[in-house]
CSV table of C-alpha atoms in Angstrom, one decimal:
chain,number,residue,atom,x,y,z
U,1447,UNK,CA,0.0,0.0,0.0
U,1448,UNK,CA,1.4,3.4,-0.9
U,1449,UNK,CA,2.3,6.0,1.7
U,1450,UNK,CA,1.1,9.5,2.0
U,1451,UNK,CA,2.7,12.2,-0.1
U,1452,UNK,CA,4.5,15.3,0.9
U,1453,UNK,CA,1.5,16.9,2.5
U,1454,UNK,CA,0.9,13.7,4.5
U,1455,UNK,CA,4.5,13.8,5.7
U,1456,UNK,CA,4.1,17.4,6.9
U,1457,UNK,CA,0.8,16.5,8.7
U,1458,UNK,CA,2.7,13.6,10.4
U,1459,UNK,CA,5.1,16.1,11.8
U,1460,UNK,CA,2.2,18.2,13.1
U,1461,UNK,CA,0.7,15.1,14.6
U,1462,UNK,CA,3.8,14.2,16.5
U,1463,UNK,CA,4.1,17.7,17.8
U,1464,UNK,CA,0.6,17.8,19.0
U,1465,UNK,CA,0.8,14.4,20.6
U,1466,UNK,CA,4.0,15.4,22.4
U,1467,UNK,CA,2.2,18.6,23.7
U,1468,UNK,CA,-0.9,16.9,25.0
U,1469,UNK,CA,-1.1,14.4,27.8
U,1470,UNK,CA,-3.6,11.7,27.1
U,1471,UNK,CA,-5.0,10.7,30.5
U,1472,UNK,CA,-7.7,8.0,30.6
U,1473,UNK,CA,-8.9,8.6,27.1
U,1474,UNK,CA,-9.3,5.2,25.6
U,1475,UNK,CA,-11.3,2.2,26.8
U,1476,UNK,CA,-9.9,-1.3,26.7
U,1477,UNK,CA,-11.8,-4.5,26.2
U,1478,UNK,CA,-11.6,-5.3,29.9
U,1479,UNK,CA,-11.9,-2.0,31.7
U,1480,UNK,CA,-15.7,-1.8,31.7
U,1481,UNK,CA,-15.6,1.5,29.7
U,1482,UNK,CA,-18.5,4.0,30.0
U,1483,UNK,CA,-22.1,3.0,29.9
U,1484,UNK,CA,-22.1,-0.6,28.9
U,1485,UNK,CA,-18.5,-0.7,27.7
U,1486,UNK,CA,-17.2,-4.2,27.5
U,1487,UNK,CA,-20.6,-5.8,28.2
U,1488,UNK,CA,-23.5,-6.8,26.1
U,1489,UNK,CA,-25.7,-4.0,24.8
U,1490,UNK,CA,-28.3,-2.9,27.3
U,1491,UNK,CA,-31.5,-1.1,26.8
U,1492,UNK,CA,-31.1,2.6,27.5
U,1493,UNK,CA,-27.3,2.6,26.9
U,1494,UNK,CA,-25.5,5.2,24.7
U,1495,UNK,CA,-22.6,5.1,22.3
U,1496,UNK,CA,-20.7,8.4,22.0
U,1497,UNK,CA,-19.5,9.4,18.6
U,1498,UNK,CA,-17.3,12.5,18.2
U,1499,UNK,CA,-16.8,14.2,14.9
U,1500,UNK,CA,-13.9,16.5,14.4
U,1501,UNK,CA,-15.6,18.1,11.4
U,1502,UNK,CA,-14.6,20.8,8.8
U,1503,UNK,CA,-17.6,23.1,9.4
U,1504,UNK,CA,-15.4,25.9,8.1
U,1505,UNK,CA,-12.4,26.1,5.9
U,1506,UNK,CA,-11.5,24.6,2.5
U,1507,UNK,CA,-13.2,21.2,3.3
U,1508,UNK,CA,-16.5,22.7,4.4
U,1509,UNK,CA,-18.0,22.4,0.9
U,1510,UNK,CA,-17.8,18.6,1.3
U,1511,UNK,CA,-18.5,18.1,5.0
U,1512,UNK,CA,-21.5,20.3,5.3
U,1513,UNK,CA,-23.7,17.8,3.3
U,1514,UNK,CA,-21.9,14.9,5.1
U,1515,UNK,CA,-22.9,16.3,8.5
U,1516,UNK,CA,-26.5,16.7,7.4
U,1517,UNK,CA,-26.6,13.1,6.1
U,1518,UNK,CA,-24.9,11.8,9.2
U,1519,UNK,CA,-27.3,13.6,11.5
U,1520,UNK,CA,-30.4,12.4,9.6
U,1521,UNK,CA,-29.3,8.8,9.7
U,1522,UNK,CA,-28.3,9.0,13.4
U,1523,UNK,CA,-31.7,10.5,14.2
U,1524,UNK,CA,-33.5,7.7,12.3
U,1525,UNK,CA,-31.5,5.0,14.1
U,1526,UNK,CA,-32.3,6.6,17.5
U,1527,UNK,CA,-36.0,7.1,16.6
U,1528,UNK,CA,-36.2,3.3,16.0
U,1529,UNK,CA,-34.8,2.6,19.5
U,1530,UNK,CA,-31.1,2.9,18.8
U,1531,UNK,CA,-28.5,0.3,17.7
U,1532,UNK,CA,-30.1,-3.1,18.0
U,1533,UNK,CA,-33.1,-1.4,19.4
U,1534,UNK,CA,-31.2,-0.7,22.6
U,1535,UNK,CA,-28.3,1.8,22.3
U,1536,UNK,CA,-28.8,5.4,21.3
U,1537,UNK,CA,-26.0,7.2,19.4
U,1538,UNK,CA,-24.9,10.4,21.1
U,1539,UNK,CA,-23.3,12.5,18.3
U,1540,UNK,CA,-21.1,15.5,19.1
U,1541,UNK,CA,-19.8,17.6,16.2
U,1542,UNK,CA,-17.0,20.2,16.7
U,1543,UNK,CA,-15.3,22.4,14.1
U,1544,UNK,CA,-11.7,21.4,13.2
U,1545,UNK,CA,-11.6,24.2,10.6
U,1546,UNK,CA,-10.1,22.0,7.9
U,1547,UNK,CA,-6.8,22.3,9.8
U,1548,UNK,CA,-4.6,19.3,10.9
U,1549,UNK,CA,-3.4,20.8,14.2
U,1550,UNK,CA,-6.9,22.1,15.1
U,1551,UNK,CA,-8.2,18.6,14.3
U,1552,UNK,CA,-5.9,17.0,16.8
U,1553,UNK,CA,-6.9,19.4,19.5
U,1554,UNK,CA,-10.6,18.9,18.8
U,1555,UNK,CA,-10.1,15.1,18.7
U,1556,UNK,CA,-8.4,15.3,22.1
U,1557,UNK,CA,-11.4,17.2,23.5
U,1558,UNK,CA,-13.9,14.7,22.1
U,1559,UNK,CA,-11.9,11.8,23.5
U,1560,UNK,CA,-11.6,13.4,26.9
U,1561,UNK,CA,-15.4,13.9,26.8
U,1562,UNK,CA,-15.8,10.2,26.4
U,1563,UNK,CA,-16.1,9.6,22.7
U,1564,UNK,CA,-16.0,5.9,21.9
U,1565,UNK,CA,-15.8,6.4,18.1
U,1566,UNK,CA,-14.3,9.2,16.1
U,1567,UNK,CA,-15.0,10.7,12.7
U,1568,UNK,CA,-12.4,12.9,11.0
U,1569,UNK,CA,-12.1,15.4,8.2
U,1570,UNK,CA,-12.8,14.7,4.5
U,1571,UNK,CA,-9.1,14.6,3.6
U,1572,UNK,CA,-6.2,12.2,4.6
U,1573,UNK,CA,-3.7,15.0,5.2
U,1574,UNK,CA,-6.1,17.2,7.3
U,1575,UNK,CA,-7.3,14.2,9.4
U,1576,UNK,CA,-4.0,12.4,10.1
U,1577,UNK,CA,-3.2,14.0,13.5
U,1578,UNK,CA,-6.7,13.4,14.8
U,1579,UNK,CA,-6.6,9.9,13.5
U,1580,UNK,CA,-3.3,9.2,15.3
U,1581,UNK,CA,-4.8,10.5,18.5
U,1582,UNK,CA,-7.7,8.0,18.2
U,1583,UNK,CA,-5.2,5.2,17.4
U,1584,UNK,CA,-3.2,6.0,20.5
U,1585,UNK,CA,-6.4,6.0,22.6
U,1586,UNK,CA,-7.6,2.7,21.0
U,1587,UNK,CA,-10.7,4.3,19.6
U,1588,UNK,CA,-12.0,3.3,16.1
U,1589,UNK,CA,-11.8,6.3,13.7
U,1590,UNK,CA,-13.5,6.7,10.4
U,1591,UNK,CA,-12.4,9.2,7.8
U,1592,UNK,CA,-15.6,11.0,6.7
U,1593,UNK,CA,-15.2,11.2,2.9
U,1594,UNK,CA,-11.5,11.5,2.1
U,1595,UNK,CA,-10.1,8.8,-0.2
U,1596,UNK,CA,-6.3,8.9,0.5
U,1597,UNK,CA,-5.4,5.2,0.4
U,1598,UNK,CA,-2.3,5.6,2.5
U,1599,UNK,CA,-4.1,6.8,5.7
U,1600,UNK,CA,-4.7,3.4,7.4
U,1601,UNK,CA,-1.1,2.4,6.8
U,1602,UNK,CA,0.0,5.6,8.4
U,1603,UNK,CA,-2.3,5.4,11.4
U,1604,UNK,CA,-2.9,1.8,12.3
U,1605,UNK,CA,-5.5,-0.9,12.8
U,1606,UNK,CA,-8.1,1.5,14.3
U,1607,UNK,CA,-8.3,3.6,11.2
U,1608,UNK,CA,-11.1,3.0,8.6
U,1609,UNK,CA,-11.9,4.7,5.3
U,1610,UNK,CA,-15.5,5.4,4.4
U,1611,UNK,CA,-14.8,5.1,0.6
U,1612,UNK,CA,-12.8,2.7,-1.5
U,1613,UNK,CA,-9.7,4.9,-1.8
U,1614,UNK,CA,-7.6,6.6,-4.4
U,1615,UNK,CA,-5.7,3.5,-5.5
U,1616,UNK,CA,-8.9,1.5,-6.2
U,1617,UNK,CA,-10.3,4.5,-8.0
U,1618,UNK,CA,-7.3,4.8,-10.2
U,1619,UNK,CA,-7.4,1.1,-10.9
U,1620,UNK,CA,-11.0,1.3,-11.8
U,1621,UNK,CA,-10.4,4.2,-14.1
U,1622,UNK,CA,-7.8,2.2,-16.0
U,1623,UNK,CA,-10.0,-0.9,-16.2
U,1624,UNK,CA,-12.9,1.1,-17.5
U,1625,UNK,CA,-10.7,2.7,-20.2
U,1626,UNK,CA,-9.4,-0.7,-21.3
U,1627,UNK,CA,-12.9,-2.2,-21.3
U,1628,UNK,CA,-14.1,0.7,-23.6
U,1629,UNK,CA,-11.3,-0.2,-26.1
U,1630,UNK,CA,-9.1,2.8,-25.5
U,1631,UNK,CA,-5.5,1.5,-26.0
U,1632,UNK,CA,-3.6,4.8,-25.8
U,1633,UNK,CA,-4.0,7.2,-22.9
U,1634,UNK,CA,-2.5,10.4,-21.6
U,1635,UNK,CA,-2.3,11.0,-17.8
U,1636,UNK,CA,-2.9,14.3,-16.1
U,1637,UNK,CA,-1.7,14.3,-12.5
U,1638,UNK,CA,-0.2,16.4,-9.6
U,1639,UNK,CA,2.4,15.7,-7.0
U,1640,UNK,CA,0.8,18.4,-4.7
U,1641,UNK,CA,-1.3,16.0,-2.6
U,1642,UNK,CA,-1.6,12.3,-2.0
U,1643,UNK,CA,-5.1,12.2,-3.5
U,1644,UNK,CA,-4.1,13.3,-7.0
U,1645,UNK,CA,-0.7,11.5,-7.1
U,1646,UNK,CA,-1.6,8.1,-5.7
U,1647,UNK,CA,-4.7,7.8,-7.9
U,1648,UNK,CA,-2.9,8.4,-11.1
U,1649,UNK,CA,0.1,6.2,-10.1
U,1650,UNK,CA,-2.4,3.4,-9.7
U,1651,UNK,CA,-4.2,4.3,-13.0
U,1652,UNK,CA,-1.0,4.3,-15.0
U,1653,UNK,CA,0.3,1.0,-13.5
U,1654,UNK,CA,-3.0,-0.8,-14.0
U,1655,UNK,CA,-3.6,0.6,-17.5
U,1656,UNK,CA,-0.2,-0.7,-18.7
U,1657,UNK,CA,-0.7,-4.1,-16.9
U,1658,UNK,CA,-4.0,-4.5,-18.8
U,1659,UNK,CA,-2.3,-3.8,-22.2
U,1660,UNK,CA,-2.7,-0.1,-22.6
U,1661,UNK,CA,0.0,2.4,-23.6
U,1662,UNK,CA,0.6,5.6,-21.7
U,1663,UNK,CA,1.6,8.1,-24.2
U,1664,UNK,CA,2.7,10.7,-21.7
U,1665,UNK,CA,2.1,12.3,-18.3
U,1666,UNK,CA,1.4,16.0,-17.6
U,1667,UNK,CA,1.8,17.6,-14.2
U,1668,UNK,CA,-0.5,20.3,-12.8
U,1669,UNK,CA,-0.3,22.5,-9.7
U,1670,UNK,CA,-3.4,23.0,-7.5
U,1671,UNK,CA,-3.1,26.8,-7.7
U,1672,UNK,CA,-2.7,27.1,-11.5
U,1673,UNK,CA,-4.9,29.7,-13.1
U,1674,UNK,CA,-5.0,27.8,-16.5
U,1675,UNK,CA,-3.8,24.6,-18.1
U,1676,UNK,CA,-3.0,25.6,-21.7
U,1677,UNK,CA,0.5,24.1,-21.7
U,1678,UNK,CA,-0.7,20.8,-20.5
U,1679,UNK,CA,-3.7,20.8,-22.8
U,1680,UNK,CA,-1.6,21.6,-25.9
U,1681,UNK,CA,0.8,18.7,-25.1
U,1682,UNK,CA,-2.1,16.3,-24.6
U,1683,UNK,CA,-3.9,17.3,-27.7
U,1684,UNK,CA,-0.7,17.1,-29.7
U,1685,UNK,CA,-0.2,13.4,-28.6
U,1686,UNK,CA,-3.6,12.5,-30.0
U,1687,UNK,CA,-4.6,10.0,-27.3
U,1688,UNK,CA,-7.7,7.9,-27.4
U,1689,UNK,CA,-8.5,8.8,-23.8
U,1690,UNK,CA,-7.3,11.2,-21.1
U,1691,UNK,CA,-7.3,10.0,-17.5
U,1692,UNK,CA,-7.0,12.7,-14.8
U,1693,UNK,CA,-7.2,13.3,-11.0
U,1694,UNK,CA,-7.8,17.1,-11.3
U,1695,UNK,CA,-10.9,18.2,-9.4
U,1696,UNK,CA,-13.4,21.0,-9.0
U,1697,UNK,CA,-13.2,23.9,-9.5
U,1698,UNK,CA,-9.8,23.6,-11.4
U,1699,UNK,CA,-11.2,20.8,-13.6
U,1700,UNK,CA,-13.7,23.3,-15.3
U,1701,UNK,CA,-10.8,25.4,-16.6
U,1702,UNK,CA,-8.8,22.3,-17.6
U,1703,UNK,CA,-11.8,20.9,-19.6
U,1704,UNK,CA,-12.2,24.3,-21.4
U,1705,UNK,CA,-8.4,24.5,-22.2
U,1706,UNK,CA,-8.3,20.9,-23.3
U,1707,UNK,CA,-11.2,21.3,-25.8
U,1708,UNK,CA,-9.8,24.6,-27.0
U,1709,UNK,CA,-6.5,22.8,-27.8
U,1710,UNK,CA,-8.3,20.5,-30.1
U,1711,UNK,CA,-8.9,17.3,-28.0
U,1712,UNK,CA,-12.6,16.2,-28.1
U,1713,UNK,CA,-12.2,12.6,-27.0
U,1714,UNK,CA,-13.3,11.0,-23.7
U,1715,UNK,CA,-11.9,12.2,-20.4
U,1716,UNK,CA,-12.1,9.9,-17.4
U,1717,UNK,CA,-12.1,12.0,-14.1
U,1718,UNK,CA,-12.2,11.4,-10.4
U,1719,UNK,CA,-14.9,11.8,-7.8
U,1720,UNK,CA,-13.9,15.4,-7.3
U,1721,UNK,CA,-15.6,16.3,-10.5
U,1722,UNK,CA,-19.0,15.0,-9.5
U,1723,UNK,CA,-20.7,18.4,-8.8
U,1724,UNK,CA,-23.1,20.7,-10.6
U,1725,UNK,CA,-20.2,23.2,-11.2
U,1726,UNK,CA,-18.8,20.7,-13.8
U,1727,UNK,CA,-21.5,21.9,-16.2
U,1728,UNK,CA,-20.3,25.5,-16.0
U,1729,UNK,CA,-17.7,24.3,-18.5
U,1730,UNK,CA,-20.5,24.2,-21.1
U,1731,UNK,CA,-19.9,22.1,-24.2
U,1732,UNK,CA,-16.4,21.4,-22.9
U,1733,UNK,CA,-17.9,19.1,-20.3
U,1734,UNK,CA,-19.2,16.7,-22.9
U,1735,UNK,CA,-17.8,13.2,-23.2
U,1736,UNK,CA,-16.6,13.3,-19.5
U,1737,UNK,CA,-16.8,10.1,-17.4
U,1738,UNK,CA,-16.7,10.7,-13.6
U,1739,UNK,CA,-16.0,8.1,-10.9
U,1740,UNK,CA,-17.9,8.3,-7.7
U,1741,UNK,CA,-19.1,6.3,-4.7
U,1742,UNK,CA,-22.8,5.8,-5.3
U,1743,UNK,CA,-25.7,7.0,-7.6
U,1744,UNK,CA,-29.4,6.3,-7.9
U,1745,UNK,CA,-30.1,3.6,-10.5
U,1746,UNK,CA,-32.5,0.7,-11.2
U,1747,UNK,CA,-30.3,-2.0,-9.5
U,1748,UNK,CA,-30.7,-2.7,-5.8
U,1749,UNK,CA,-27.8,-0.6,-4.6
U,1750,UNK,CA,-29.0,2.4,-6.7
U,1751,UNK,CA,-32.6,1.9,-5.4
U,1752,UNK,CA,-31.4,2.0,-1.8
U,1753,UNK,CA,-29.6,5.3,-2.5
U,1754,UNK,CA,-32.7,6.7,-4.2
U,1755,UNK,CA,-34.8,5.9,-1.1
U,1756,UNK,CA,-32.2,7.5,1.1
U,1757,UNK,CA,-32.1,10.6,-1.1
U,1758,UNK,CA,-35.9,10.8,-0.9
U,1759,UNK,CA,-35.8,10.7,2.9
U,1760,UNK,CA,-33.1,13.5,2.8
U,1761,UNK,CA,-35.3,15.7,0.6
U,1762,UNK,CA,-38.3,15.1,2.8
U,1763,UNK,CA,-36.3,16.1,6.0
U,1764,UNK,CA,-34.4,19.1,4.6
U,1765,UNK,CA,-36.7,20.3,1.9
U,1766,UNK,CA,-34.0,20.1,-0.7
U,1767,UNK,CA,-32.2,17.5,-2.8
U,1768,UNK,CA,-29.0,16.0,-1.5
U,1769,UNK,CA,-27.3,17.1,-4.7
U,1770,UNK,CA,-24.1,15.1,-4.0
U,1771,UNK,CA,-23.2,11.6,-2.9
U,1772,UNK,CA,-21.3,13.1,0.0
U,1773,UNK,CA,-24.5,13.5,2.0
U,1774,UNK,CA,-25.2,9.8,1.5
U,1775,UNK,CA,-21.7,9.0,2.7
U,1776,UNK,CA,-22.8,10.6,6.0
U,1777,UNK,CA,-25.6,8.1,6.0
U,1778,UNK,CA,-23.2,5.3,5.3
U,1779,UNK,CA,-21.0,6.4,8.2
U,1780,UNK,CA,-24.0,6.0,10.6
U,1781,UNK,CA,-24.9,2.7,9.0
U,1782,UNK,CA,-21.4,1.4,9.6
U,1783,UNK,CA,-21.4,2.5,13.2
U,1784,UNK,CA,-24.7,0.8,13.7
U,1785,UNK,CA,-23.4,-2.4,12.1
U,1786,UNK,CA,-20.1,-2.4,14.0
U,1787,UNK,CA,-21.6,-1.9,17.4
U,1788,UNK,CA,-24.3,-4.6,16.7
U,1789,UNK,CA,-21.6,-7.0,15.5
U,1790,UNK,CA,-19.6,-6.3,18.7
U,1791,UNK,CA,-22.7,-6.5,20.9
U,1792,UNK,CA,-20.8,-4.0,23.0
U,1793,UNK,CA,-20.0,-0.2,23.2
U,1794,UNK,CA,-16.4,-1.0,24.1
U,1795,UNK,CA,-14.3,0.8,21.5
U,1796,UNK,CA,-11.8,-2.1,21.0
U,1797,UNK,CA,-14.7,-4.6,20.5
U,1798,UNK,CA,-16.4,-2.1,18.1
U,1799,UNK,CA,-13.2,-1.8,16.2
U,1800,UNK,CA,-13.1,-5.6,15.9
U,1801,UNK,CA,-16.7,-5.6,14.8
U,1802,UNK,CA,-16.1,-3.1,12.1
U,1803,UNK,CA,-13.0,-4.9,10.8
U,1804,UNK,CA,-15.0,-8.0,10.2
U,1805,UNK,CA,-18.0,-6.5,8.4
U,1806,UNK,CA,-18.9,-8.3,5.2
U,1807,UNK,CA,-21.4,-7.0,2.6
U,1808,UNK,CA,-23.1,-4.6,5.0
U,1809,UNK,CA,-25.9,-2.8,3.1
U,1810,UNK,CA,-25.5,0.9,3.4
U,1811,UNK,CA,-26.9,3.9,1.5
U,1812,UNK,CA,-24.0,4.1,-1.0
U,1813,UNK,CA,-23.1,0.5,-1.4
U,1814,UNK,CA,-22.6,-2.8,0.3
U,1815,UNK,CA,-19.4,-2.5,2.4
U,1816,UNK,CA,-16.8,-5.1,3.3
U,1817,UNK,CA,-13.9,-4.5,5.7
U,1818,UNK,CA,-12.9,-8.0,6.4
U,1819,UNK,CA,-9.4,-8.6,4.9
U,1820,UNK,CA,-9.3,-5.1,3.5
U,1821,UNK,CA,-6.9,-3.3,6.0
U,1822,UNK,CA,-9.3,-0.5,6.7
U,1823,UNK,CA,-10.2,0.4,3.1
U,1824,UNK,CA,-13.6,-0.9,2.2
U,1825,UNK,CA,-14.5,-3.1,-0.7
U,1826,UNK,CA,-17.3,-1.1,-2.2
U,1827,UNK,CA,-18.9,-0.3,-5.5
U,1828,UNK,CA,-17.0,1.9,-7.9
U,1829,UNK,CA,-19.7,3.9,-9.8
U,1830,UNK,CA,-19.2,5.5,-13.2
U,1831,UNK,CA,-21.3,8.5,-14.4
U,1832,UNK,CA,-21.3,10.3,-17.8
U,1833,UNK,CA,-22.1,14.0,-18.3
U,1834,UNK,CA,-25.3,15.0,-20.1
U,1835,UNK,CA,-24.5,18.6,-20.9
U,1836,UNK,CA,-27.9,19.3,-22.5
U,1837,UNK,CA,-29.7,18.3,-19.3
U,1838,UNK,CA,-26.9,19.5,-17.1
U,1839,UNK,CA,-26.9,16.3,-15.1
U,1840,UNK,CA,-24.9,13.1,-14.6
U,1841,UNK,CA,-26.2,9.8,-15.9
U,1842,UNK,CA,-25.5,6.4,-14.5
U,1843,UNK,CA,-23.2,4.2,-16.7
U,1844,UNK,CA,-22.2,1.2,-14.5
U,1845,UNK,CA,-21.1,0.0,-11.0
U,1846,UNK,CA,-18.4,-2.6,-10.5
U,1847,UNK,CA,-15.6,-3.7,-8.2
U,1848,UNK,CA,-12.2,-3.6,-10.0
U,1849,UNK,CA,-10.5,-6.8,-10.8
U,1850,UNK,CA,-7.5,-5.7,-8.8
U,1851,UNK,CA,-9.7,-5.8,-5.7
U,1852,UNK,CA,-11.5,-9.1,-6.5
U,1853,UNK,CA,-8.3,-10.8,-7.7
U,1854,UNK,CA,-9.3,-11.0,-11.3
């Protein structure tokens, strides 16, 4: 499994500094200490399970985590209204703002753990969540990354770390498999070394694409703060690839698509989950022939129907459409907590960690989720969408689990 990139390394330094500055006294529960409420014992009617969320209510990640929070709160309320986990244990959710900042996230995580949190949820980014996750690991409390997909996070943190989505490496592998299955034999890669998300995804895509018989014509690098991408677009169009595979994301991806089409390339572009947003259609005709990978989408199959039902509940509760799968990932987080505590038959954090690590085909709003044998990164559906510019909407193409995950 690949490690975090440069930003991940910088966050690790922050984490170690914060941990050294904070004394963790009586934070984590062990499997034999009795814990709080019914910790260590079978679930009892009237018990509670305390979940702390070091969220990004403000800062650069707020655009993702605001819908996640709403989806999480809705699903937690529903679980509690039905009697709680296994009809016995209510979820007590506490959300505090970590401001999209690694060091603030660690401080907030410490506060939540000191207040008795038995399960922690962290920011929608591997780099921003690393210090908080390490705090949870040290305290032996299971920790779920809300909606980030940096594949290196569990390896950096330890066996109490879980991802809520399938990860950048799987996404890159899926992109490559999809391109090969569509008959595209020559590809151009557009990537960035700036963050682990963009880099590890395209490393996996390039490796898998060549393993499956494809030819990578070249690779262009972009920086996250670039105002335009005309140089990269010109090089790509000049190579005349059959497909472009990229990890660039909104809002930069809008400018890239415009530059790419202006340079003369009108072929298919396979993009990451960071392009699944209504802003993509602000590129106008340049957004045509774009395939986007994501974590779930309403469709006629059982998994898609489950998400459609969840979205309907969301709209009824909030009076607006969810608009993004990130909200449903909040529902999936609540679903996984419910399943893990039920499997553990306990609110003890160590037992809940073990329960989550052994989940198999757990049906949640976005997908069936399996953690058993996955080292904290779930085996879950990879979903492909295609843009319909005329309707300004994404349309379902397929869902699958890459052969690299299934062993095929």
